[in-house]
Amino acid sequence: MAASVQFLLFVFRINFTFITRCTSTLVDNYIIHMDLAAMPGVFTDHHSWFKSIVDSSRFPTTTKSSTTTDSSVLASKLLYTYTHVIHGFSASLTPSELEVLRNVPGYIYSIPDLPVKADTTHTSKFLGLTSASGAWPASDYGKDIIIGLVDTGVWPESKSFNDDGMTEIPARWKGMCKEGIQFNSSLCNRKLIGARFYNKGLIAKNPNLTISVNSTLDTEGHGTHTSTTAAGNFVQGASYFGYAPGTAVGMAPHARVAMYKALWEEGAYTSDIIAAIDQAIMDGVDVLSLSFGLDVLHLYEDPIAIATFAAVEKGIFVTTSAGNEGPSLGSLHNGTPWVITIAAGTVDRKFGGVVTLGNGVSIMGLTLYPESPALTRRTLIFMDTCNDVRKLEKIGSKFVVCLDRNDILSDQLFKAQQAKVAGGVFITNNSDLNSFLQTSFPAIFINFQNGGTLLSYIKRSSKPIASLDLQTTYLGTKPAPSVANYSSRGPSPSCSIVWKPDLMAPGDVILASWPQDISVTDIDSGSLFSEFNLLSGTSMACPHSAGVAALLKAAHPDWNPAAIRSAMMTTSDMEDNSNRPIKDMGFSNQPATPLAMGAGHINPNKALNPGLIYDAEVQDYVNLLCALNYTTKQIKMITRLSHLINCSSPSSDLNYPSFIALFNVHDSSSDTEIVQEFWRTVTNVGEGMSTYTAKVTPIDGVKVNVEPGMLSFREKYEKARFKLTVKGSTVMKQKVVYGSLSWVDTKKNYVVRSPIVATTLSFKNKKG
């Protein structure tokens, strides 16, 4: 693994140089794929075999004065050898030297080294986090902020939990590392400072249950992945079998991690979960990341909503996942008003390979097959829709080519796997391929345009052949981000008057640490293991938000959870990297609505200095609960207030950095005009003397007015109030229309944007 990682780092970081070797021929770097079955028995490992292949070739090196075969010069041509990512090595070769290598027994195929720069596991770079400026240096990388996670546990030996560069544990920390099966307290350090586990509720539900590993040790991988996404330290040489190579790092690499294991292989119950949250509050966490939720419950019936109210009341920022039930509207969970709810988006990175045809034409495609198979110069067989397993079984060692005519890709893959094909090329226009890429057999997916080139070649050639090269990472792909198909959409059935989700963060095919004893994938030859894994889901988006919140908390210790949420929402991005509106993969790549992506895509550096914030206190949430017609008993269930509940000022108009106008109030089919008013208070956290003017984007079929249209501040932390009025009809041309209100300061330093949604969707609030 180490050799393979070193090689990949070189492949993507190298600056090509030109050397005069032989007859002043240009030198290039190549990745050489070899068949390990051809390794002679005299070699104890493949490293020595690869070195021998290069050394024994005795290629002459020409200098200006002479030709030499000095062994030290020859040895330097071998760059790296691989162990896992591919069977092979990389070398710096002239075209003539490469030609000699092609005749070596065991040689399979070679591809040129791509001049691509290695980044991180990439999402930190995609979000603009750098050491030069912005949120990382301003927060000292989230120094001393404690991120608590309720999850499946941790794998403490992960390199992402190294405590290099970490200071002593803050004296305010009251947590501990509880010992258990295969987990000693000595496994904790200055990075991983807390580890506890909870399963009494689980065991009570299942009296005969035996917990396989009764400790905080992660036996599923989910908790290791989420915790290192949020706060993993720098790890060089990370990759998933050569895909996504570079330096792995979480959003807040100098933040601390405390794991509360309450999700088990055997099951999970809210009694254990809220016990974990309760302990996290007592231990002194600053941020709480919860990548799970409950569906369609009254807020007072939702133990997680109740527990998080207590956390927010103590000043803890709570981030939750929106759920993976998209793209249906109203499928979102964790629609709790006092937490932030995170949707999942894609990043500007794709994984793939190259199909090289016998005529020399190369076709790029997508794949995540984890090995580099010996698939060179194989015959291509076009089987159209590939719907006959018996015919597929007769293909043998050839490449099958399948055409996805009617969105039957899943069925095609299943039948190809049943037939145990040697490899496959799938022609499809499916826009959401990530769930198909991790195949058990070598497979690559190409679009219809490239598929036409392939089919034309097959038709015209008497003996069509192709070679398949995998394990390529493409960075800077466009457009990105897009809303992931599976990400749950709002509004929240629990509290539709507060618009959810709040924000979108990277969640699709995210690389983070993984337990080394849990397989990451299965292929035909067996299970594979890796220190890092690629996962997708709002579970992966949630810890991105947790890490960014840690950066903001470190930079602004006086900000409460509502201030951090406001800063993240009002500075988010509405456009992708092609400067167009962010698209929704769940709705044919149409522009995404706020019900899919929230206020936009998270932007840590902008959130560092938002200009204005929308604040909210505990009583504001109580006023909202009163407006939902909850009884005093029900409100007490949430707030735990022992004194009389103050419902003298019930208000469904929470001081939130977004607006949602529901035009189905009377469930009337008549064209009735409805006027809805929203009052908001903003706090100046930017420059002392400043003036902001209101800018409203037009909304189809709806009139929006803001009074006053200008806000002036004389000093920092001064507050100002305004009213936003939305006027529309119960009969709308579209079910969901949206725009935004932006407060723009006259110096153009700040743009404080709040989305506005008007909808006739019939989701009703869960009232008492």
Short mmCIF file of C-alpha atoms in Angstrom, two decimals, residues 1-439:
data_model
loop_
_atom_site.label_atom_id
_atom_site.label_comp_id
_atom_site.label_asym_id
_atom_site.label_seq_id
_atom_site.Cartn_x
_atom_site.Cartn_y
_atom_site.Cartn_z
CA MET A 1 0.00 0.00 0.00
CA ALA A 2 2.81 2.39 0.94
CA ALA A 3 4.55 1.92 -2.38
CA SER A 4 1.34 2.39 -4.29
CA VAL A 5 0.56 5.58 -2.44
CA GLN A 6 4.03 6.98 -3.07
CA PHE A 7 3.69 6.20 -6.73
CA LEU A 8 0.32 7.87 -7.04
CA LEU A 9 1.55 10.97 -5.28
CA PHE A 10 4.41 11.15 -7.77
CA VAL A 11 2.13 10.56 -10.72
CA PHE A 12 -0.01 13.55 -9.87
CA ARG A 13 2.60 15.92 -8.51
CA ILE A 14 5.40 15.48 -10.98
CA ASN A 15 6.55 18.32 -13.16
CA PHE A 16 7.50 16.85 -16.48
CA THR A 17 11.10 17.45 -17.53
CA PHE A 18 12.80 16.67 -20.77
CA ILE A 19 15.95 14.60 -20.79
CA THR A 20 18.14 13.59 -23.70
CA ARG A 21 18.28 9.82 -23.56
CA CYS A 22 19.38 7.64 -26.50
CA THR A 23 19.11 9.92 -29.52
CA SER A 24 17.84 13.02 -27.72
CA THR A 25 14.34 11.49 -27.57
CA LEU A 26 11.76 13.05 -25.26
CA VAL A 27 11.35 11.20 -21.97
CA ASP A 28 7.95 10.65 -20.37
CA ASN A 29 6.61 8.91 -17.30
CA TYR A 30 4.53 5.77 -17.71
CA ILE A 31 2.46 3.51 -15.53
CA ILE A 32 3.23 -0.08 -16.42
CA HIS A 33 0.63 -2.74 -15.69
CA MET A 34 2.04 -6.20 -15.10
CA ASP A 35 0.61 -9.70 -14.65
CA LEU A 36 1.74 -10.93 -11.23
CA ALA A 37 1.08 -14.49 -12.34
CA ALA A 38 4.07 -14.13 -14.64
CA MET A 39 6.47 -13.27 -11.80
CA PRO A 40 9.33 -15.85 -11.72
CA GLY A 41 9.66 -17.89 -8.54
CA VAL A 42 13.12 -16.53 -7.81
CA PHE A 43 11.60 -13.26 -6.67
CA THR A 44 10.24 -13.00 -3.13
CA ASP A 45 7.98 -10.05 -3.94
CA HIS A 46 6.82 -8.01 -6.88
CA HIS A 47 8.90 -4.97 -5.83
CA SER A 48 12.15 -6.76 -6.56
CA TRP A 49 10.72 -8.20 -9.77
CA PHE A 50 9.75 -4.79 -11.12
CA LYS A 51 13.14 -3.35 -10.18
CA SER A 52 14.85 -6.25 -11.95
CA ILE A 53 12.80 -5.69 -15.12
CA VAL A 54 13.99 -2.11 -15.39
CA ASP A 55 17.59 -2.78 -14.33
CA SER A 56 18.09 -5.81 -16.56
CA SER A 57 16.89 -3.95 -19.61
CA ARG A 58 20.17 -2.02 -19.50
CA PHE A 59 18.90 0.89 -21.51
CA PRO A 60 21.79 3.19 -22.43
CA THR A 61 21.64 6.78 -21.27
CA THR A 62 23.14 9.41 -23.56
CA THR A 63 24.78 12.52 -22.20
CA LYS A 64 26.45 15.29 -24.19
CA SER A 65 29.80 13.55 -23.90
CA SER A 66 29.18 9.84 -23.76
CA THR A 67 26.85 6.92 -23.45
CA THR A 68 26.72 5.15 -20.09
CA THR A 69 25.06 2.14 -18.54
CA ASP A 70 25.91 3.05 -14.96
CA SER A 71 23.60 1.03 -12.67
CA SER A 72 22.82 4.00 -10.42
CA VAL A 73 21.55 5.95 -13.40
CA LEU A 74 19.53 2.99 -14.61
CA ALA A 75 17.95 2.40 -11.21
CA SER A 76 16.75 5.96 -11.06
CA LYS A 77 14.41 5.28 -13.99
CA LEU A 78 12.14 3.21 -11.73
CA LEU A 79 9.91 5.67 -9.94
CA TYR A 80 7.58 3.67 -7.72
CA THR A 81 6.19 0.16 -7.37
CA TYR A 82 2.56 -0.55 -6.49
CA THR A 83 1.11 -3.08 -4.11
CA HIS A 84 -2.67 -2.58 -4.11
CA VAL A 85 -3.80 0.11 -6.51
CA ILE A 86 -2.41 -1.61 -9.51
CA HIS A 87 -0.12 -4.53 -10.19
CA GLY A 88 2.78 -2.72 -11.71
CA PHE A 89 5.15 0.16 -11.47
CA SER A 90 5.96 3.56 -12.91
CA ALA A 91 9.09 4.52 -14.75
CA SER A 92 10.62 7.39 -16.70
CA LEU A 93 11.14 6.11 -20.24
CA THR A 94 11.83 7.12 -23.82
CA PRO A 95 9.48 5.74 -26.49
CA SER A 96 12.15 3.21 -27.55
CA GLU A 97 12.63 2.02 -23.99
CA LEU A 98 8.88 1.65 -23.58
CA GLU A 99 8.85 -0.47 -26.73
CA VAL A 100 11.45 -2.82 -25.23
CA LEU A 101 9.36 -3.17 -22.06
CA ARG A 102 6.35 -4.20 -24.10
CA ASN A 103 8.19 -7.43 -24.97
CA VAL A 104 8.92 -8.34 -21.35
CA PRO A 105 6.98 -11.45 -20.15
CA GLY A 106 4.10 -10.32 -17.94
CA TYR A 107 3.72 -6.92 -19.54
CA ILE A 108 0.05 -5.99 -19.92
CA TYR A 109 -0.34 -2.32 -20.72
CA SER A 110 1.08 1.12 -20.16
CA ILE A 111 -0.48 4.54 -19.88
CA PRO A 112 1.24 7.93 -19.77
CA ASP A 113 1.47 9.73 -16.47
CA LEU A 114 -1.19 12.44 -16.33
CA PRO A 115 -0.01 15.97 -15.42
CA VAL A 116 -2.67 16.46 -12.78
CA LYS A 117 -1.96 18.12 -9.47
CA ALA A 118 -2.82 16.10 -6.37
CA ASP A 119 -5.08 17.94 -4.00
CA THR A 120 -6.69 16.80 -0.56
CA THR A 121 -9.44 14.20 -0.28
CA HIS A 122 -10.52 17.21 -2.15
CA THR A 123 -13.56 18.69 -0.46
CA SER A 124 -11.52 21.14 1.63
CA LYS A 125 -9.96 22.47 -1.57
CA PHE A 126 -13.34 22.51 -3.32
CA LEU A 127 -14.67 24.64 -0.45
CA GLY A 128 -11.75 27.06 -0.80
CA LEU A 129 -9.94 26.15 2.42
CA THR A 130 -6.24 26.94 2.13
CA SER A 131 -3.38 27.78 4.46
CA ALA A 132 -2.78 31.12 2.73
CA SER A 133 -5.94 32.96 3.78
CA GLY A 134 -9.51 32.57 4.92
CA ALA A 135 -11.13 30.33 7.51
CA TRP A 136 -8.19 27.99 8.15
CA PRO A 137 -5.59 30.54 9.28
CA ALA A 138 -8.22 32.81 10.88
CA SER A 139 -9.37 29.95 13.12
CA ASP A 140 -5.98 28.24 13.45
CA TYR A 141 -7.62 25.28 11.71
CA GLY A 142 -10.36 25.07 14.34
CA LYS A 143 -7.91 24.93 17.23
CA ASP A 144 -9.33 23.56 20.50
CA ILE A 145 -12.93 23.37 19.28
CA ILE A 146 -14.41 20.03 20.38
CA ILE A 147 -16.61 18.22 17.87
CA GLY A 148 -18.81 15.52 19.32
CA LEU A 149 -20.37 12.87 17.09
CA VAL A 150 -23.06 10.34 17.91
CA ASP A 151 -22.31 7.53 15.51
CA THR A 152 -21.01 3.97 15.11
CA GLY A 153 -17.72 4.58 16.92
CA VAL A 154 -14.17 5.16 15.76
CA TRP A 155 -11.14 3.26 14.54
CA PRO A 156 -8.55 5.00 16.77
CA GLU A 157 -5.55 3.63 14.86
CA SER A 158 -6.55 5.67 11.81
CA LYS A 159 -3.80 8.02 10.73
CA SER A 160 -6.42 10.80 10.57
CA PHE A 161 -6.47 10.74 14.38
CA ASN A 162 -2.77 11.53 14.66
CA ASP A 163 -2.19 14.44 17.04
CA ASP A 164 0.76 16.03 15.24
CA GLY A 165 0.65 19.78 15.76
CA MET A 166 -2.04 19.55 18.43
CA THR A 167 -1.69 21.43 21.71
CA GLU A 168 -2.64 20.04 25.11
CA ILE A 169 -6.28 19.07 25.66
CA PRO A 170 -8.32 22.09 26.84
CA ALA A 171 -8.70 22.16 30.62
CA ARG A 172 -12.46 22.70 30.25
CA TRP A 173 -12.88 19.21 28.77
CA LYS A 174 -14.69 16.86 31.16
CA GLY A 175 -14.91 13.83 28.91
CA MET A 176 -13.07 10.54 28.98
CA CYS A 177 -12.09 7.53 26.91
CA LYS A 178 -14.02 4.59 28.25
CA GLU A 179 -12.36 1.22 27.94
CA GLY A 180 -14.10 -1.77 26.39
CA ILE A 181 -13.57 -4.73 24.13
CA GLN A 182 -10.52 -4.06 21.91
CA PHE A 183 -10.47 -0.43 23.03
CA ASN A 184 -8.03 0.86 25.66
CA SER A 185 -8.03 4.42 26.95
CA SER A 186 -4.44 4.72 25.77
CA LEU A 187 -5.73 4.73 22.19
CA CYS A 188 -6.97 8.28 22.72
CA ASN A 189 -4.64 11.24 22.31
CA ARG A 190 -4.74 15.01 21.85
CA LYS A 191 -6.87 14.61 18.69
CA LEU A 192 -9.27 11.86 19.77
CA ILE A 193 -10.05 13.06 23.29
CA GLY A 194 -13.32 11.29 24.06
CA ALA A 195 -14.83 7.85 23.48
CA ARG A 196 -17.96 6.49 25.14
CA PHE A 197 -20.58 3.93 24.16
CA TYR A 198 -24.28 3.44 24.88
CA ASN A 199 -26.41 0.34 24.30
CA LYS A 200 -28.59 -0.24 27.33
CA GLY A 201 -31.72 0.59 25.34
CA LEU A 202 -30.65 -1.75 22.56
CA ILE A 203 -30.00 -4.61 24.96
CA ALA A 204 -33.26 -3.99 26.80
CA LYS A 205 -35.12 -4.28 23.51
CA ASN A 206 -33.26 -7.51 22.74
CA PRO A 207 -32.56 -9.36 26.03
CA ASN A 208 -30.85 -12.28 24.32
CA LEU A 209 -28.62 -10.07 22.23
CA THR A 210 -24.86 -10.38 22.49
CA ILE A 211 -22.98 -7.26 21.40
CA SER A 212 -20.14 -8.38 19.16
CA VAL A 213 -17.69 -5.63 20.21
CA ASN A 214 -18.90 -3.86 23.33
CA SER A 215 -16.85 -0.68 23.12
CA THR A 216 -16.44 2.51 21.09
CA LEU A 217 -14.51 0.58 18.44
CA ASP A 218 -16.13 1.12 15.05
CA THR A 219 -17.32 -2.16 13.53
CA GLU A 220 -19.23 -0.56 10.65
CA GLY A 221 -17.03 2.31 9.43
CA HIS A 222 -19.64 5.06 9.34
CA GLY A 223 -18.43 6.85 12.49
CA THR A 224 -14.78 6.73 11.46
CA HIS A 225 -15.70 8.24 8.10
CA THR A 226 -17.86 11.06 9.47
CA SER A 227 -15.50 12.02 12.31
CA THR A 228 -12.46 12.25 10.07
CA THR A 229 -14.45 14.20 7.49
CA ALA A 230 -15.20 16.78 10.16
CA ALA A 231 -11.85 16.98 11.90
CA GLY A 232 -9.32 14.50 10.56
CA ASN A 233 -5.71 15.61 10.75
CA PHE A 234 -3.47 15.77 7.66
CA VAL A 235 -2.61 12.37 6.19
CA GLN A 236 -0.35 12.22 3.16
CA GLY A 237 -0.64 9.50 0.59
CA ALA A 238 -4.34 8.80 0.98
CA SER A 239 -6.41 7.20 -1.78
CA TYR A 240 -9.05 4.62 -2.55
CA PHE A 241 -7.07 2.07 -4.58
CA GLY A 242 -5.48 4.91 -6.52
CA TYR A 243 -8.63 6.98 -6.89
CA ALA A 244 -8.75 10.41 -5.17
CA PRO A 245 -5.02 10.44 -4.35
CA GLY A 246 -3.49 13.15 -2.21
CA THR A 247 -3.48 14.40 1.37
CA ALA A 248 -6.57 13.54 3.39
CA VAL A 249 -7.72 16.26 5.78
CA GLY A 250 -10.94 17.12 7.57
CA MET A 251 -12.63 20.50 7.54
CA ALA A 252 -11.17 21.50 10.94
CA PRO A 253 -7.88 19.58 11.25
CA HIS A 254 -6.91 21.12 14.61
CA ALA A 255 -10.30 20.54 16.24
CA ARG A 256 -10.73 17.73 18.77
CA VAL A 257 -12.94 14.67 18.29
CA ALA A 258 -15.19 13.03 20.87
CA MET A 259 -17.11 9.94 19.78
CA TYR A 260 -20.32 8.75 21.43
CA LYS A 261 -21.21 5.35 20.06
CA ALA A 262 -24.95 4.74 20.07
CA LEU A 263 -25.43 3.24 16.63
CA TRP A 264 -24.59 -0.45 16.49
CA GLU A 265 -24.51 -3.22 13.93
CA GLU A 266 -27.22 -4.84 16.00
CA GLY A 267 -29.51 -1.77 15.96
CA ALA A 268 -29.99 1.69 17.43
CA TYR A 269 -32.55 3.19 19.77
CA THR A 270 -33.27 6.77 20.74
CA SER A 271 -32.83 5.98 24.45
CA ASP A 272 -29.17 5.34 23.80
CA ILE A 273 -28.88 8.26 21.41
CA ILE A 274 -30.22 10.88 23.77
CA ALA A 275 -28.07 9.45 26.58
CA ALA A 276 -25.09 10.04 24.33
CA ILE A 277 -26.19 13.61 23.57
CA ASP A 278 -26.75 14.22 27.24
CA GLN A 279 -23.23 13.10 28.08
CA ALA A 280 -21.80 15.18 25.25
CA ILE A 281 -23.39 18.27 26.75
CA MET A 282 -21.90 17.46 30.16
CA ASP A 283 -18.49 16.72 28.68
CA GLY A 284 -18.33 20.14 27.05
CA VAL A 285 -18.47 19.64 23.28
CA ASP A 286 -18.79 22.79 21.15
CA VAL A 287 -20.26 21.21 18.03
CA LEU A 288 -22.47 18.14 17.72
CA SER A 289 -22.76 16.20 14.46
CA LEU A 290 -25.72 13.85 14.01
CA SER A 291 -25.86 11.93 10.74
CA PHE A 292 -29.21 10.25 11.39
CA GLY A 293 -32.80 11.24 12.13
CA LEU A 294 -36.42 10.29 12.71
CA ASP A 295 -39.22 10.78 10.19
CA VAL A 296 -42.52 12.71 10.42
CA LEU A 297 -42.88 13.25 14.15
CA HIS A 298 -44.23 16.10 16.22
CA LEU A 299 -41.29 18.01 17.61
CA TYR A 300 -42.37 17.07 21.12
CA GLU A 301 -42.48 13.41 20.10
CA ASP A 302 -39.00 13.46 18.58
CA PRO A 303 -36.37 12.56 21.21
CA ILE A 304 -33.60 13.87 18.99
CA ALA A 305 -35.33 17.24 18.56
CA ILE A 306 -35.77 17.43 22.30
CA ALA A 307 -32.19 16.49 23.10
CA THR A 308 -30.79 18.95 20.58
CA PHE A 309 -32.88 21.76 22.07
CA ALA A 310 -30.97 21.19 25.30
CA ALA A 311 -27.67 21.22 23.42
CA VAL A 312 -28.46 24.48 21.60
CA GLU A 313 -29.62 26.01 24.85
CA LYS A 314 -26.13 25.30 26.22
CA GLY A 315 -24.54 27.04 23.25
CA ILE A 316 -23.67 23.88 21.29
CA PHE A 317 -23.99 24.10 17.52
CA VAL A 318 -25.92 21.07 16.24
CA THR A 319 -25.71 19.92 12.63
CA THR A 320 -27.92 17.16 11.23
CA SER A 321 -28.38 15.28 7.97
CA ALA A 322 -31.45 15.88 5.80
CA GLY A 323 -31.88 12.18 4.95
CA ASN A 324 -31.40 10.06 1.85
CA GLU A 325 -35.02 9.70 0.69
CA GLY A 326 -34.88 12.15 -2.23
CA PRO A 327 -35.83 13.42 -4.64
CA SER A 328 -39.44 13.44 -3.39
CA LEU A 329 -40.58 16.74 -1.88
CA GLY A 330 -41.34 16.61 1.83
CA SER A 331 -39.06 13.60 2.39
CA LEU A 332 -36.72 15.49 4.72
CA HIS A 333 -36.17 14.59 8.36
CA ASN A 334 -34.46 16.63 11.08
CA GLY A 335 -36.64 19.62 10.22
CA THR A 336 -36.00 20.91 13.72
CA PRO A 337 -35.94 24.74 13.84
CA TRP A 338 -33.01 25.05 16.28
CA VAL A 339 -30.53 22.86 14.37
CA ILE A 340 -29.00 23.21 10.93
CA THR A 341 -30.15 20.62 8.38
CA ILE A 342 -27.74 19.70 5.60
CA ALA A 343 -28.43 18.47 2.07
CA ALA A 344 -25.85 16.59 -0.01
CA GLY A 345 -24.14 17.81 -3.17
CA THR A 346 -21.52 16.63 -5.61
CA VAL A 347 -17.94 17.90 -5.93
CA ASP A 348 -15.79 18.74 -8.94
CA ARG A 349 -14.14 15.35 -9.05
CA LYS A 350 -14.93 12.22 -11.03
CA PHE A 351 -13.34 8.79 -11.17
CA GLY A 352 -12.81 6.88 -14.34
CA GLY A 353 -10.59 5.30 -16.90
CA VAL A 354 -9.92 4.99 -20.61
CA VAL A 355 -11.14 2.55 -23.24
CA THR A 356 -8.47 2.41 -25.97
CA LEU A 357 -9.79 0.99 -29.22
CA GLY A 358 -7.75 -1.04 -31.67
CA ASN A 359 -7.62 1.93 -34.06
CA GLY A 360 -5.88 4.03 -31.39
CA VAL A 361 -8.93 6.10 -30.40
CA SER A 362 -9.24 6.65 -26.63
CA ILE A 363 -12.63 7.05 -24.95
CA MET A 364 -12.93 8.39 -21.42
CA GLY A 365 -15.47 6.88 -19.06
CA LEU A 366 -16.41 6.57 -15.40
CA THR A 367 -15.58 3.71 -13.04
CA LEU A 368 -14.56 2.91 -9.50
CA TYR A 369 -13.47 -0.66 -10.03
CA PRO A 370 -10.73 -0.97 -7.39
CA GLU A 371 -8.14 -3.00 -9.26
CA SER A 372 -6.26 -2.55 -12.48
CA PRO A 373 -7.18 -5.74 -14.33
CA ALA A 374 -5.15 -7.43 -17.02
CA LEU A 375 -7.57 -6.36 -19.74
CA THR A 376 -5.60 -5.49 -22.82
CA ARG A 377 -6.46 -6.01 -26.48
CA ARG A 378 -9.63 -7.97 -25.75
CA THR A 379 -12.28 -8.63 -28.40
CA LEU A 380 -15.37 -6.43 -28.16
CA ILE A 381 -18.81 -8.07 -28.35
CA PHE A 382 -21.86 -5.84 -28.68
CA MET A 383 -24.82 -7.48 -26.90
CA ASP A 384 -27.27 -4.59 -27.28
CA THR A 385 -29.36 -4.43 -24.06
CA CYS A 386 -27.54 -7.40 -22.46
CA ASN A 387 -30.78 -8.95 -21.25
CA ASP A 388 -29.88 -12.62 -21.80
CA VAL A 389 -27.66 -14.16 -19.12
CA ARG A 390 -27.06 -17.36 -21.12
CA LYS A 391 -25.71 -15.43 -24.09
CA LEU A 392 -23.56 -13.30 -21.81
CA GLU A 393 -22.08 -16.45 -20.26
CA LYS A 394 -20.76 -17.51 -23.68
CA ILE A 395 -18.64 -14.37 -24.11
CA GLY A 396 -15.76 -15.75 -22.05
CA SER A 397 -12.71 -13.49 -21.84
CA LYS A 398 -14.06 -10.90 -24.26
CA PHE A 399 -15.41 -7.43 -23.42
CA VAL A 400 -19.16 -7.13 -23.45
CA VAL A 401 -20.65 -3.84 -24.70
CA CYS A 402 -24.15 -3.02 -23.43
CA LEU A 403 -26.51 -0.24 -24.50
CA ASP A 404 -28.81 1.25 -21.84
CA ARG A 405 -31.83 2.07 -24.00
CA ASN A 406 -34.60 2.47 -21.42
CA ASP A 407 -32.95 3.18 -18.07
CA ILE A 408 -32.20 -0.51 -17.46
CA LEU A 409 -28.59 -0.08 -16.34
CA SER A 410 -29.15 -1.70 -12.95
CA ASP A 411 -30.61 -4.80 -14.57
CA GLN A 412 -27.78 -4.94 -17.12
CA LEU A 413 -25.13 -4.86 -14.40
CA PHE A 414 -26.91 -7.57 -12.44
CA LYS A 415 -27.07 -9.89 -15.45
CA ALA A 416 -23.47 -9.20 -16.44
CA GLN A 417 -22.40 -10.04 -12.90
CA GLN A 418 -24.44 -13.24 -12.97
CA ALA A 419 -22.78 -14.23 -16.21
CA LYS A 420 -19.33 -13.52 -14.72
CA VAL A 421 -18.19 -11.47 -17.70
CA ALA A 422 -14.50 -10.58 -17.87
CA GLY A 423 -15.25 -6.90 -18.35
CA GLY A 424 -17.90 -4.58 -19.65
CA VAL A 425 -18.43 -1.24 -21.35
CA PHE A 426 -21.85 0.25 -20.61
CA ILE A 427 -23.25 2.97 -22.85
CA THR A 428 -25.69 5.09 -20.88
CA ASN A 429 -26.98 8.62 -20.46
CA ASN A 430 -27.82 8.05 -16.81
CA SER A 431 -26.94 11.33 -15.08
CA ASP A 432 -26.52 9.77 -11.64
CA LEU A 433 -23.94 7.05 -12.12
CA ASN A 434 -22.19 7.20 -8.75
CA SER A 435 -24.32 4.42 -7.29
CA PHE A 436 -23.27 2.10 -10.16
CA LEU A 437 -19.53 2.74 -10.33
CA GLN A 438 -18.37 0.29 -7.64
CA THR A 439 -18.79 -2.94 -9.58
#
